[in-house]
Amino acid sequence: MLEISQLHTGYDSSEVLFGIDLKITEREVASLIGRNGMGKSNTVKTLMGILPARGGSITFDSEPISGLAPRAIARAGIGLVPEGRRVFGSLSVEENLVATSRDCTEGGGVNWTLQRVYALFPRLGQRRAQYARTLSGGEQKMLAIGRALLINPRLLILDEATEGLAPLIRLEIWNCLRLLKQEGLTILVIDKNLKEMAKVVDRNHRIEKGRIV
């Protein structure tokens, strides 16, 4: 479903990715692991078109996506849960969810609706009219996941899936990922909790200094 080949990128005169190779098959849950500063988030940013690629190729469902705008990559069927959540604080929970949602018939994704997101995360349903900035960190993470699911993605990417969350919330997020895996969603997850991730992930990619090792 996703193939990254010899991907290079950087900032100004500094290169940060040195020929990344990564492959994810349909219905697979894969990880990208490594210490801080090794290039995990930069790989995601380049994949999503936020950081321009300087070389190599990215194909999704056999179609090249390198060089496309982030909105076009999302429309192609890739949902991102970014590091730090990045919800729209001045919008309500429900406004956050519907702002970028799309009908599943556009990309052939799973039929995610507001009702399904509220069933997955009941707390969001209870707080649907509440401003996102007033939510706890864990609730904002749930909101970011729900927002990504409502584009009805074929590939879901989670950057630092449980970073900074309380233990009970972390457990809820991992249970959510297990459920999504059972439903056949293809997932790329970045996280430092290797013990919990090992229960979900089919294949690990370890990155060191901008290279998959």
JSON list of C-alpha atoms in Angstrom, two decimals:
[
{"chain": "A", "resi": 1, "resn": "MET", "atom": "CA", "xyz": [0.00, 0.00, 0.00]},
{"chain": "A", "resi": 2, "resn": "LEU", "atom": "CA", "xyz": [2.81, 2.43, 0.90]},
{"chain": "A", "resi": 3, "resn": "GLU", "atom": "CA", "xyz": [6.34, 2.33, -0.45]},
{"chain": "A", "resi": 4, "resn": "ILE", "atom": "CA", "xyz": [9.05, 4.87, 0.36]},
{"chain": "A", "resi": 5, "resn": "SER", "atom": "CA", "xyz": [12.25, 4.45, -1.61]},
{"chain": "A", "resi": 6, "resn": "GLN", "atom": "CA", "xyz": [15.56, 6.27, -1.14]},
{"chain": "A", "resi": 7, "resn": "LEU", "atom": "CA", "xyz": [13.84, 9.27, 0.45]},
{"chain": "A", "resi": 8, "resn": "HIS", "atom": "CA", "xyz": [16.01, 12.32, 1.15]},
{"chain": "A", "resi": 9, "resn": "THR", "atom": "CA", "xyz": [15.03, 15.60, 2.77]},
{"chain": "A", "resi": 10, "resn": "GLY", "atom": "CA", "xyz": [16.41, 18.36, 4.95]},
{"chain": "A", "resi": 11, "resn": "TYR", "atom": "CA", "xyz": [16.27, 21.94, 6.14]},
{"chain": "A", "resi": 12, "resn": "ASP", "atom": "CA", "xyz": [18.25, 24.60, 4.26]},
{"chain": "A", "resi": 13, "resn": "SER", "atom": "CA", "xyz": [21.77, 23.17, 3.88]},
{"chain": "A", "resi": 14, "resn": "SER", "atom": "CA", "xyz": [21.25, 20.37, 6.43]},
{"chain": "A", "resi": 15, "resn": "GLU", "atom": "CA", "xyz": [20.11, 16.92, 5.31]},
{"chain": "A", "resi": 16, "resn": "VAL", "atom": "CA", "xyz": [18.08, 14.92, 7.83]},
{"chain": "A", "resi": 17, "resn": "LEU", "atom": "CA", "xyz": [16.94, 11.85, 5.86]},
{"chain": "A", "resi": 18, "resn": "PHE", "atom": "CA", "xyz": [19.55, 9.87, 3.96]},
{"chain": "A", "resi": 19, "resn": "GLY", "atom": "CA", "xyz": [17.76, 7.44, 1.67]},
{"chain": "A", "resi": 20, "resn": "ILE", "atom": "CA", "xyz": [14.85, 6.09, 3.75]},
{"chain": "A", "resi": 21, "resn": "ASP", "atom": "CA", "xyz": [13.33, 2.81, 2.52]},
{"chain": "A", "resi": 22, "resn": "LEU", "atom": "CA", "xyz": [10.03, 1.72, 4.09]},
{"chain": "A", "resi": 23, "resn": "LYS", "atom": "CA", "xyz": [7.23, -0.54, 2.92]},
{"chain": "A", "resi": 24, "resn": "ILE", "atom": "CA", "xyz": [3.79, -1.22, 4.41]},
{"chain": "A", "resi": 25, "resn": "THR", "atom": "CA", "xyz": [1.35, -3.75, 2.99]},
{"chain": "A", "resi": 26, "resn": "GLU", "atom": "CA", "xyz": [-2.42, -3.51, 3.17]},
{"chain": "A", "resi": 27, "resn": "ARG", "atom": "CA", "xyz": [-3.98, -4.40, 6.55]},
{"chain": "A", "resi": 28, "resn": "GLU", "atom": "CA", "xyz": [-0.54, -4.34, 8.19]},
{"chain": "A", "resi": 29, "resn": "VAL", "atom": "CA", "xyz": [0.35, -2.44, 11.35]},
{"chain": "A", "resi": 30, "resn": "ALA", "atom": "CA", "xyz": [3.93, -1.20, 11.10]},
{"chain": "A", "resi": 31, "resn": "SER", "atom": "CA", "xyz": [6.08, 0.88, 13.39]},
{"chain": "A", "resi": 32, "resn": "LEU", "atom": "CA", "xyz": [8.83, 3.44, 12.97]},
{"chain": "A", "resi": 33, "resn": "ILE", "atom": "CA", "xyz": [11.01, 3.37, 16.08]},
{"chain": "A", "resi": 34, "resn": "GLY", "atom": "CA", "xyz": [14.20, 5.06, 17.19]},
{"chain": "A", "resi": 35, "resn": "ARG", "atom": "CA", "xyz": [15.63, 7.57, 19.63]},
{"chain": "A", "resi": 36, "resn": "ASN", "atom": "CA", "xyz": [14.73, 11.25, 19.59]},
{"chain": "A", "resi": 37, "resn": "GLY", "atom": "CA", "xyz": [16.24, 13.20, 16.71]},
{"chain": "A", "resi": 38, "resn": "MET", "atom": "CA", "xyz": [16.79, 10.18, 14.45]},
{"chain": "A", "resi": 39, "resn": "GLY", "atom": "CA", "xyz": [14.27, 11.27, 11.79]},
{"chain": "A", "resi": 40, "resn": "LYS", "atom": "CA", "xyz": [10.93, 9.67, 12.68]},
{"chain": "A", "resi": 41, "resn": "SER", "atom": "CA", "xyz": [8.80, 12.82, 12.58]},
{"chain": "A", "resi": 42, "resn": "ASN", "atom": "CA", "xyz": [10.69, 14.17, 9.56]},
{"chain": "A", "resi": 43, "resn": "THR", "atom": "CA", "xyz": [9.83, 10.96, 7.70]},
{"chain": "A", "resi": 44, "resn": "VAL", "atom": "CA", "xyz": [6.15, 11.53, 8.51]},
{"chain": "A", "resi": 45, "resn": "LYS", "atom": "CA", "xyz": [6.31, 15.22, 7.56]},
{"chain": "A", "resi": 46, "resn": "THR", "atom": "CA", "xyz": [7.89, 14.35, 4.21]},
{"chain": "A", "resi": 47, "resn": "LEU", "atom": "CA", "xyz": [5.39, 11.57, 3.58]},
{"chain": "A", "resi": 48, "resn": "MET", "atom": "CA", "xyz": [2.51, 13.99, 4.25]},
{"chain": "A", "resi": 49, "resn": "GLY", "atom": "CA", "xyz": [3.94, 16.74, 2.02]},
{"chain": "A", "resi": 50, "resn": "ILE", "atom": "CA", "xyz": [4.62, 19.09, 4.94]},
{"chain": "A", "resi": 51, "resn": "LEU", "atom": "CA", "xyz": [8.38, 18.90, 4.34]},
{"chain": "A", "resi": 52, "resn": "PRO", "atom": "CA", "xyz": [9.44, 18.75, 0.66]},
{"chain": "A", "resi": 53, "resn": "ALA", "atom": "CA", "xyz": [11.35, 15.66, -0.47]},
{"chain": "A", "resi": 54, "resn": "ARG", "atom": "CA", "xyz": [14.77, 16.27, -2.02]},
{"chain": "A", "resi": 55, "resn": "GLY", "atom": "CA", "xyz": [15.08, 12.89, -3.64]},
{"chain": "A", "resi": 56, "resn": "GLY", "atom": "CA", "xyz": [13.57, 9.43, -3.82]},
{"chain": "A", "resi": 57, "resn": "SER", "atom": "CA", "xyz": [9.96, 8.41, -4.25]},
{"chain": "A", "resi": 58, "resn": "ILE", "atom": "CA", "xyz": [6.77, 7.86, -2.26]},
{"chain": "A", "resi": 59, "resn": "THR", "atom": "CA", "xyz": [3.95, 5.78, -3.71]},
{"chain": "A", "resi": 60, "resn": "PHE", "atom": "CA", "xyz": [0.59, 5.12, -2.10]},
{"chain": "A", "resi": 61, "resn": "ASP", "atom": "CA", "xyz": [-1.66, 2.45, -3.58]},
{"chain": "A", "resi": 62, "resn": "SER", "atom": "CA", "xyz": [0.72, 2.37, -6.59]},
{"chain": "A", "resi": 63, "resn": "GLU", "atom": "CA", "xyz": [0.29, 6.11, -7.24]},
{"chain": "A", "resi": 64, "resn": "PRO", "atom": "CA", "xyz": [3.12, 8.64, -6.71]},
{"chain": "A", "resi": 65, "resn": "ILE", "atom": "CA", "xyz": [2.32, 11.19, -4.02]},
{"chain": "A", "resi": 66, "resn": "SER", "atom": "CA", "xyz": [5.67, 12.86, -3.49]},
{"chain": "A", "resi": 67, "resn": "GLY", "atom": "CA", "xyz": [5.32, 16.56, -4.24]},
{"chain": "A", "resi": 68, "resn": "LEU", "atom": "CA", "xyz": [1.56, 16.69, -3.66]},
{"chain": "A", "resi": 69, "resn": "ALA", "atom": "CA", "xyz": [0.06, 19.20, -1.24]},
{"chain": "A", "resi": 70, "resn": "PRO", "atom": "CA", "xyz": [-0.87, 17.82, 2.22]},
{"chain": "A", "resi": 71, "resn": "ARG", "atom": "CA", "xyz": [-4.59, 18.20, 1.48]},
{"chain": "A", "resi": 72, "resn": "ALA", "atom": "CA", "xyz": [-4.20, 16.11, -1.69]},
{"chain": "A", "resi": 73, "resn": "ILE", "atom": "CA", "xyz": [-2.35, 13.40, 0.25]},
{"chain": "A", "resi": 74, "resn": "ALA", "atom": "CA", "xyz": [-5.13, 13.35, 2.84]},
{"chain": "A", "resi": 75, "resn": "ARG", "atom": "CA", "xyz": [-7.73, 13.08, 0.06]},
{"chain": "A", "resi": 76, "resn": "ALA", "atom": "CA", "xyz": [-5.77, 10.14, -1.35]},
{"chain": "A", "resi": 77, "resn": "GLY", "atom": "CA", "xyz": [-6.63, 8.31, 1.87]},
{"chain": "A", "resi": 78, "resn": "ILE", "atom": "CA", "xyz": [-3.88, 8.98, 4.43]},
{"chain": "A", "resi": 79, "resn": "GLY", "atom": "CA", "xyz": [-4.95, 10.20, 7.87]},
{"chain": "A", "resi": 80, "resn": "LEU", "atom": "CA", "xyz": [-2.43, 11.77, 10.24]},
{"chain": "A", "resi": 81, "resn": "VAL", "atom": "CA", "xyz": [-2.57, 12.02, 14.03]},
{"chain": "A", "resi": 82, "resn": "PRO", "atom": "CA", "xyz": [0.28, 14.51, 14.51]},
{"chain": "A", "resi": 83, "resn": "GLU", "atom": "CA", "xyz": [2.73, 14.71, 17.37]},
{"chain": "A", "resi": 84, "resn": "GLY", "atom": "CA", "xyz": [1.35, 17.12, 19.97]},
{"chain": "A", "resi": 85, "resn": "ARG", "atom": "CA", "xyz": [-2.26, 16.51, 18.80]},
{"chain": "A", "resi": 86, "resn": "ARG", "atom": "CA", "xyz": [-2.72, 19.97, 17.18]},
{"chain": "A", "resi": 87, "resn": "VAL", "atom": "CA", "xyz": [-6.46, 20.19, 17.57]},
{"chain": "A", "resi": 88, "resn": "PHE", "atom": "CA", "xyz": [-8.24, 23.47, 16.82]},
{"chain": "A", "resi": 89, "resn": "GLY", "atom": "CA", "xyz": [-8.62, 24.89, 20.34]},
{"chain": "A", "resi": 90, "resn": "SER", "atom": "CA", "xyz": [-11.19, 27.56, 19.44]},
{"chain": "A", "resi": 91, "resn": "LEU", "atom": "CA", "xyz": [-13.52, 25.01, 17.82]},
{"chain": "A", "resi": 92, "resn": "SER", "atom": "CA", "xyz": [-15.79, 22.59, 19.64]},
{"chain": "A", "resi": 93, "resn": "VAL", "atom": "CA", "xyz": [-15.11, 18.87, 19.68]},
{"chain": "A", "resi": 94, "resn": "GLU", "atom": "CA", "xyz": [-17.74, 18.26, 17.02]},
{"chain": "A", "resi": 95, "resn": "GLU", "atom": "CA", "xyz": [-16.51, 21.14, 14.86]},
{"chain": "A", "resi": 96, "resn": "ASN", "atom": "CA", "xyz": [-12.99, 19.68, 14.98]},
{"chain": "A", "resi": 97, "resn": "LEU", "atom": "CA", "xyz": [-14.33, 16.33, 13.84]},
{"chain": "A", "resi": 98, "resn": "VAL", "atom": "CA", "xyz": [-16.45, 17.55, 10.93]},
{"chain": "A", "resi": 99, "resn": "ALA", "atom": "CA", "xyz": [-14.08, 20.30, 9.71]},
{"chain": "A", "resi": 100, "resn": "THR", "atom": "CA", "xyz": [-11.99, 17.94, 7.57]},
{"chain": "A", "resi": 101, "resn": "SER", "atom": "CA", "xyz": [-14.28, 14.90, 7.33]},
{"chain": "A", "resi": 102, "resn": "ARG", "atom": "CA", "xyz": [-15.11, 13.28, 4.00]},
{"chain": "A", "resi": 103, "resn": "ASP", "atom": "CA", "xyz": [-17.53, 10.66, 2.82]},
{"chain": "A", "resi": 104, "resn": "CYS", "atom": "CA", "xyz": [-15.98, 7.20, 2.51]},
{"chain": "A", "resi": 105, "resn": "THR", "atom": "CA", "xyz": [-17.18, 6.90, -1.08]},
{"chain": "A", "resi": 106, "resn": "GLU", "atom": "CA", "xyz": [-14.45, 9.38, -2.09]},
{"chain": "A", "resi": 107, "resn": "GLY", "atom": "CA", "xyz": [-11.63, 6.99, -1.31]},
{"chain": "A", "resi": 108, "resn": "GLY", "atom": "CA", "xyz": [-13.13, 3.61, -0.57]},
{"chain": "A", "resi": 109, "resn": "GLY", "atom": "CA", "xyz": [-12.25, 3.78, 3.13]},
{"chain": "A", "resi": 110, "resn": "VAL", "atom": "CA", "xyz": [-14.04, 2.31, 6.12]},
{"chain": "A", "resi": 111, "resn": "ASN", "atom": "CA", "xyz": [-17.33, 4.04, 6.81]},
{"chain": "A", "resi": 112, "resn": "TRP", "atom": "CA", "xyz": [-16.38, 6.27, 9.74]},
{"chain": "A", "resi": 113, "resn": "THR", "atom": "CA", "xyz": [-19.09, 8.63, 10.94]},
{"chain": "A", "resi": 114, "resn": "LEU", "atom": "CA", "xyz": [-19.52, 10.94, 13.93]},
{"chain": "A", "resi": 115, "resn": "GLN", "atom": "CA", "xyz": [-21.59, 8.26, 15.62]},
{"chain": "A", "resi": 116, "resn": "ARG", "atom": "CA", "xyz": [-18.85, 5.66, 15.18]},
{"chain": "A", "resi": 117, "resn": "VAL", "atom": "CA", "xyz": [-16.20, 8.02, 16.57]},
{"chain": "A", "resi": 118, "resn": "TYR", "atom": "CA", "xyz": [-18.41, 8.78, 19.58]},
{"chain": "A", "resi": 119, "resn": "ALA", "atom": "CA", "xyz": [-18.91, 5.04, 20.11]},
{"chain": "A", "resi": 120, "resn": "LEU", "atom": "CA", "xyz": [-15.14, 4.50, 19.98]},
{"chain": "A", "resi": 121, "resn": "PHE", "atom": "CA", "xyz": [-14.47, 7.42, 22.36]},
{"chain": "A", "resi": 122, "resn": "PRO", "atom": "CA", "xyz": [-17.62, 8.04, 24.45]},
{"chain": "A", "resi": 123, "resn": "ARG", "atom": "CA", "xyz": [-15.95, 10.96, 26.24]},
{"chain": "A", "resi": 124, "resn": "LEU", "atom": "CA", "xyz": [-15.89, 12.91, 22.98]},
{"chain": "A", "resi": 125, "resn": "GLY", "atom": "CA", "xyz": [-19.63, 12.43, 22.62]},
{"chain": "A", "resi": 126, "resn": "GLN", "atom": "CA", "xyz": [-20.16, 13.73, 26.15]},
{"chain": "A", "resi": 127, "resn": "ARG", "atom": "CA", "xyz": [-18.05, 16.81, 25.35]},
{"chain": "A", "resi": 128, "resn": "ARG", "atom": "CA", "xyz": [-19.14, 17.41, 21.76]},
{"chain": "A", "resi": 129, "resn": "ALA", "atom": "CA", "xyz": [-20.06, 21.07, 22.39]},
{"chain": "A", "resi": 130, "resn": "GLN", "atom": "CA", "xyz": [-16.98, 21.81, 24.51]},
{"chain": "A", "resi": 131, "resn": "TYR", "atom": "CA", "xyz": [-14.05, 23.87, 23.17]},
{"chain": "A", "resi": 132, "resn": "ALA", "atom": "CA", "xyz": [-11.14, 21.59, 22.28]},
{"chain": "A", "resi": 133, "resn": "ARG", "atom": "CA", "xyz": [-8.69, 23.74, 24.26]},
{"chain": "A", "resi": 134, "resn": "THR", "atom": "CA", "xyz": [-10.53, 22.84, 27.48]},
{"chain": "A", "resi": 135, "resn": "LEU", "atom": "CA", "xyz": [-10.03, 19.10, 27.04]},
{"chain": "A", "resi": 136, "resn": "SER", "atom": "CA", "xyz": [-7.37, 17.10, 28.85]},
{"chain": "A", "resi": 137, "resn": "GLY", "atom": "CA", "xyz": [-4.32, 15.91, 26.91]},
{"chain": "A", "resi": 138, "resn": "GLY", "atom": "CA", "xyz": [-5.76, 12.42, 26.63]},
{"chain": "A", "resi": 139, "resn": "GLU", "atom": "CA", "xyz": [-9.10, 13.70, 25.36]},
{"chain": "A", "resi": 140, "resn": "GLN", "atom": "CA", "xyz": [-7.30, 15.86, 22.79]},
{"chain": "A", "resi": 141, "resn": "LYS", "atom": "CA", "xyz": [-5.43, 12.76, 21.60]},
{"chain": "A", "resi": 142, "resn": "MET", "atom": "CA", "xyz": [-8.75, 10.95, 21.20]},
{"chain": "A", "resi": 143, "resn": "LEU", "atom": "CA", "xyz": [-10.06, 13.94, 19.29]},
{"chain": "A", "resi": 144, "resn": "ALA", "atom": "CA", "xyz": [-7.02, 13.94, 16.98]},
{"chain": "A", "resi": 145, "resn": "ILE", "atom": "CA", "xyz": [-7.54, 10.22, 16.28]},
{"chain": "A", "resi": 146, "resn": "GLY", "atom": "CA", "xyz": [-11.26, 10.72, 15.66]},
{"chain": "A", "resi": 147, "resn": "ARG", "atom": "CA", "xyz": [-10.54, 13.63, 13.32]},
{"chain": "A", "resi": 148, "resn": "ALA", "atom": "CA", "xyz": [-8.12, 11.47, 11.30]},
{"chain": "A", "resi": 149, "resn": "LEU", "atom": "CA", "xyz": [-10.60, 8.59, 11.14]},
{"chain": "A", "resi": 150, "resn": "LEU", "atom": "CA", "xyz": [-13.30, 10.88, 9.79]},
{"chain": "A", "resi": 151, "resn": "ILE", "atom": "CA", "xyz": [-11.39, 11.43, 6.57]},
{"chain": "A", "resi": 152, "resn": "ASN", "atom": "CA", "xyz": [-12.02, 7.67, 6.19]},
{"chain": "A", "resi": 153, "resn": "PRO", "atom": "CA", "xyz": [-8.35, 6.83, 5.60]},
{"chain": "A", "resi": 154, "resn": "ARG", "atom": "CA", "xyz": [-6.93, 3.69, 4.08]},
{"chain": "A", "resi": 155, "resn": "LEU", "atom": "CA", "xyz": [-3.70, 4.36, 5.99]},
{"chain": "A", "resi": 156, "resn": "LEU", "atom": "CA", "xyz": [-3.64, 5.89, 9.49]},
{"chain": "A", "resi": 157, "resn": "ILE", "atom": "CA", "xyz": [-0.39, 7.42, 10.78]},
{"chain": "A", "resi": 158, "resn": "LEU", "atom": "CA", "xyz": [0.11, 8.17, 14.47]},
{"chain": "A", "resi": 159, "resn": "ASP", "atom": "CA", "xyz": [3.18, 10.23, 15.38]},
{"chain": "A", "resi": 160, "resn": "GLU", "atom": "CA", "xyz": [4.04, 9.64, 19.08]},
{"chain": "A", "resi": 161, "resn": "ALA", "atom": "CA", "xyz": [0.79, 7.82, 19.71]},
{"chain": "A", "resi": 162, "resn": "THR", "atom": "CA", "xyz": [0.85, 7.90, 23.53]},
{"chain": "A", "resi": 163, "resn": "GLU", "atom": "CA", "xyz": [3.53, 10.45, 24.41]},
{"chain": "A", "resi": 164, "resn": "GLY", "atom": "CA", "xyz": [2.79, 12.45, 27.55]},
{"chain": "A", "resi": 165, "resn": "LEU", "atom": "CA", "xyz": [-0.43, 10.61, 28.37]},
{"chain": "A", "resi": 166, "resn": "ALA", "atom": "CA", "xyz": [-1.51, 9.10, 31.68]},
{"chain": "A", "resi": 167, "resn": "PRO", "atom": "CA", "xyz": [-1.20, 5.28, 31.92]},
{"chain": "A", "resi": 168, "resn": "LEU", "atom": "CA", "xyz": [-4.95, 4.64, 31.73]},
{"chain": "A", "resi": 169, "resn": "ILE", "atom": "CA", "xyz": [-5.29, 6.84, 28.65]},
{"chain": "A", "resi": 170, "resn": "ARG", "atom": "CA", "xyz": [-2.32, 5.09, 27.03]},
{"chain": "A", "resi": 171, "resn": "LEU", "atom": "CA", "xyz": [-4.05, 1.77, 27.58]},
{"chain": "A", "resi": 172, "resn": "GLU", "atom": "CA", "xyz": [-7.22, 3.15, 25.98]},
{"chain": "A", "resi": 173, "resn": "ILE", "atom": "CA", "xyz": [-5.26, 4.31, 22.92]},
{"chain": "A", "resi": 174, "resn": "TRP", "atom": "CA", "xyz": [-3.58, 0.90, 22.49]},
{"chain": "A", "resi": 175, "resn": "ASN", "atom": "CA", "xyz": [-6.96, -0.83, 22.84]},
{"chain": "A", "resi": 176, "resn": "CYS", "atom": "CA", "xyz": [-8.26, 1.52, 20.15]},
{"chain": "A", "resi": 177, "resn": "LEU", "atom": "CA", "xyz": [-5.40, 0.56, 17.82]},
{"chain": "A", "resi": 178, "resn": "ARG", "atom": "CA", "xyz": [-6.05, -3.14, 18.41]},
{"chain": "A", "resi": 179, "resn": "LEU", "atom": "CA", "xyz": [-9.70, -2.60, 17.46]},
{"chain": "A", "resi": 180, "resn": "LEU", "atom": "CA", "xyz": [-8.71, -0.69, 14.30]},
{"chain": "A", "resi": 181, "resn": "LYS", "atom": "CA", "xyz": [-6.32, -3.48, 13.38]},
{"chain": "A", "resi": 182, "resn": "GLN", "atom": "CA", "xyz": [-9.10, -6.05, 13.77]},
{"chain": "A", "resi": 183, "resn": "GLU", "atom": "CA", "xyz": [-11.18, -3.98, 11.36]},
{"chain": "A", "resi": 184, "resn": "GLY", "atom": "CA", "xyz": [-8.39, -4.22, 8.79]},
{"chain": "A", "resi": 185, "resn": "LEU", "atom": "CA", "xyz": [-7.12, -0.64, 8.83]},
{"chain": "A", "resi": 186, "resn": "THR", "atom": "CA", "xyz": [-3.50, -0.22, 7.72]},
{"chain": "A", "resi": 187, "resn": "ILE", "atom": "CA", "xyz": [-1.53, 1.69, 10.38]},
{"chain": "A", "resi": 188, "resn": "LEU", "atom": "CA", "xyz": [1.90, 3.25, 10.79]},
{"chain": "A", "resi": 189, "resn": "VAL", "atom": "CA", "xyz": [2.63, 4.04, 14.44]},
{"chain": "A", "resi": 190, "resn": "ILE", "atom": "CA", "xyz": [5.48, 5.90, 16.11]},
{"chain": "A", "resi": 191, "resn": "ASP", "atom": "CA", "xyz": [5.85, 5.49, 19.86]},
{"chain": "A", "resi": 192, "resn": "LYS", "atom": "CA", "xyz": [8.43, 4.80, 22.57]},
{"chain": "A", "resi": 193, "resn": "ASN", "atom": "CA", "xyz": [6.34, 2.23, 24.46]},
{"chain": "A", "resi": 194, "resn": "LEU", "atom": "CA", "xyz": [7.83, -0.84, 22.78]},
{"chain": "A", "resi": 195, "resn": "LYS", "atom": "CA", "xyz": [6.18, -3.33, 25.15]},
{"chain": "A", "resi": 196, "resn": "GLU", "atom": "CA", "xyz": [2.63, -2.27, 24.30]},
{"chain": "A", "resi": 197, "resn": "MET", "atom": "CA", "xyz": [3.47, -1.64, 20.65]},
{"chain": "A", "resi": 198, "resn": "ALA", "atom": "CA", "xyz": [4.77, -5.21, 20.29]},
{"chain": "A", "resi": 199, "resn": "LYS", "atom": "CA", "xyz": [1.24, -6.48, 21.01]},
{"chain": "A", "resi": 200, "resn": "VAL", "atom": "CA", "xyz": [-0.14, -4.59, 18.01]},
{"chain": "A", "resi": 201, "resn": "VAL", "atom": "CA", "xyz": [2.60, -4.21, 15.40]},
{"chain": "A", "resi": 202, "resn": "ASP", "atom": "CA", "xyz": [3.36, -6.75, 12.65]},
{"chain": "A", "resi": 203, "resn": "ARG", "atom": "CA", "xyz": [6.65, -5.22, 11.53]},
{"chain": "A", "resi": 204, "resn": "ASN", "atom": "CA", "xyz": [9.12, -2.73, 12.99]},
{"chain": "A", "resi": 205, "resn": "HIS", "atom": "CA", "xyz": [11.35, -0.27, 11.12]},
{"chain": "A", "resi": 206, "resn": "ARG", "atom": "CA", "xyz": [14.20, 1.14, 13.22]},
{"chain": "A", "resi": 207, "resn": "ILE", "atom": "CA", "xyz": [15.65, 4.47, 12.19]},
{"chain": "A", "resi": 208, "resn": "GLU", "atom": "CA", "xyz": [19.08, 5.79, 13.13]},
{"chain": "A", "resi": 209, "resn": "LYS", "atom": "CA", "xyz": [20.51, 9.10, 11.93]},
{"chain": "A", "resi": 210, "resn": "GLY", "atom": "CA", "xyz": [18.09, 9.36, 9.03]},
{"chain": "A", "resi": 211, "resn": "ARG", "atom": "CA", "xyz": [18.46, 5.78, 7.78]},
{"chain": "A", "resi": 212, "resn": "ILE", "atom": "CA", "xyz": [16.43, 2.60, 8.27]},
{"chain": "A", "resi": 213, "resn": "VAL", "atom": "CA", "xyz": [18.76, 0.08, 9.86]}
]
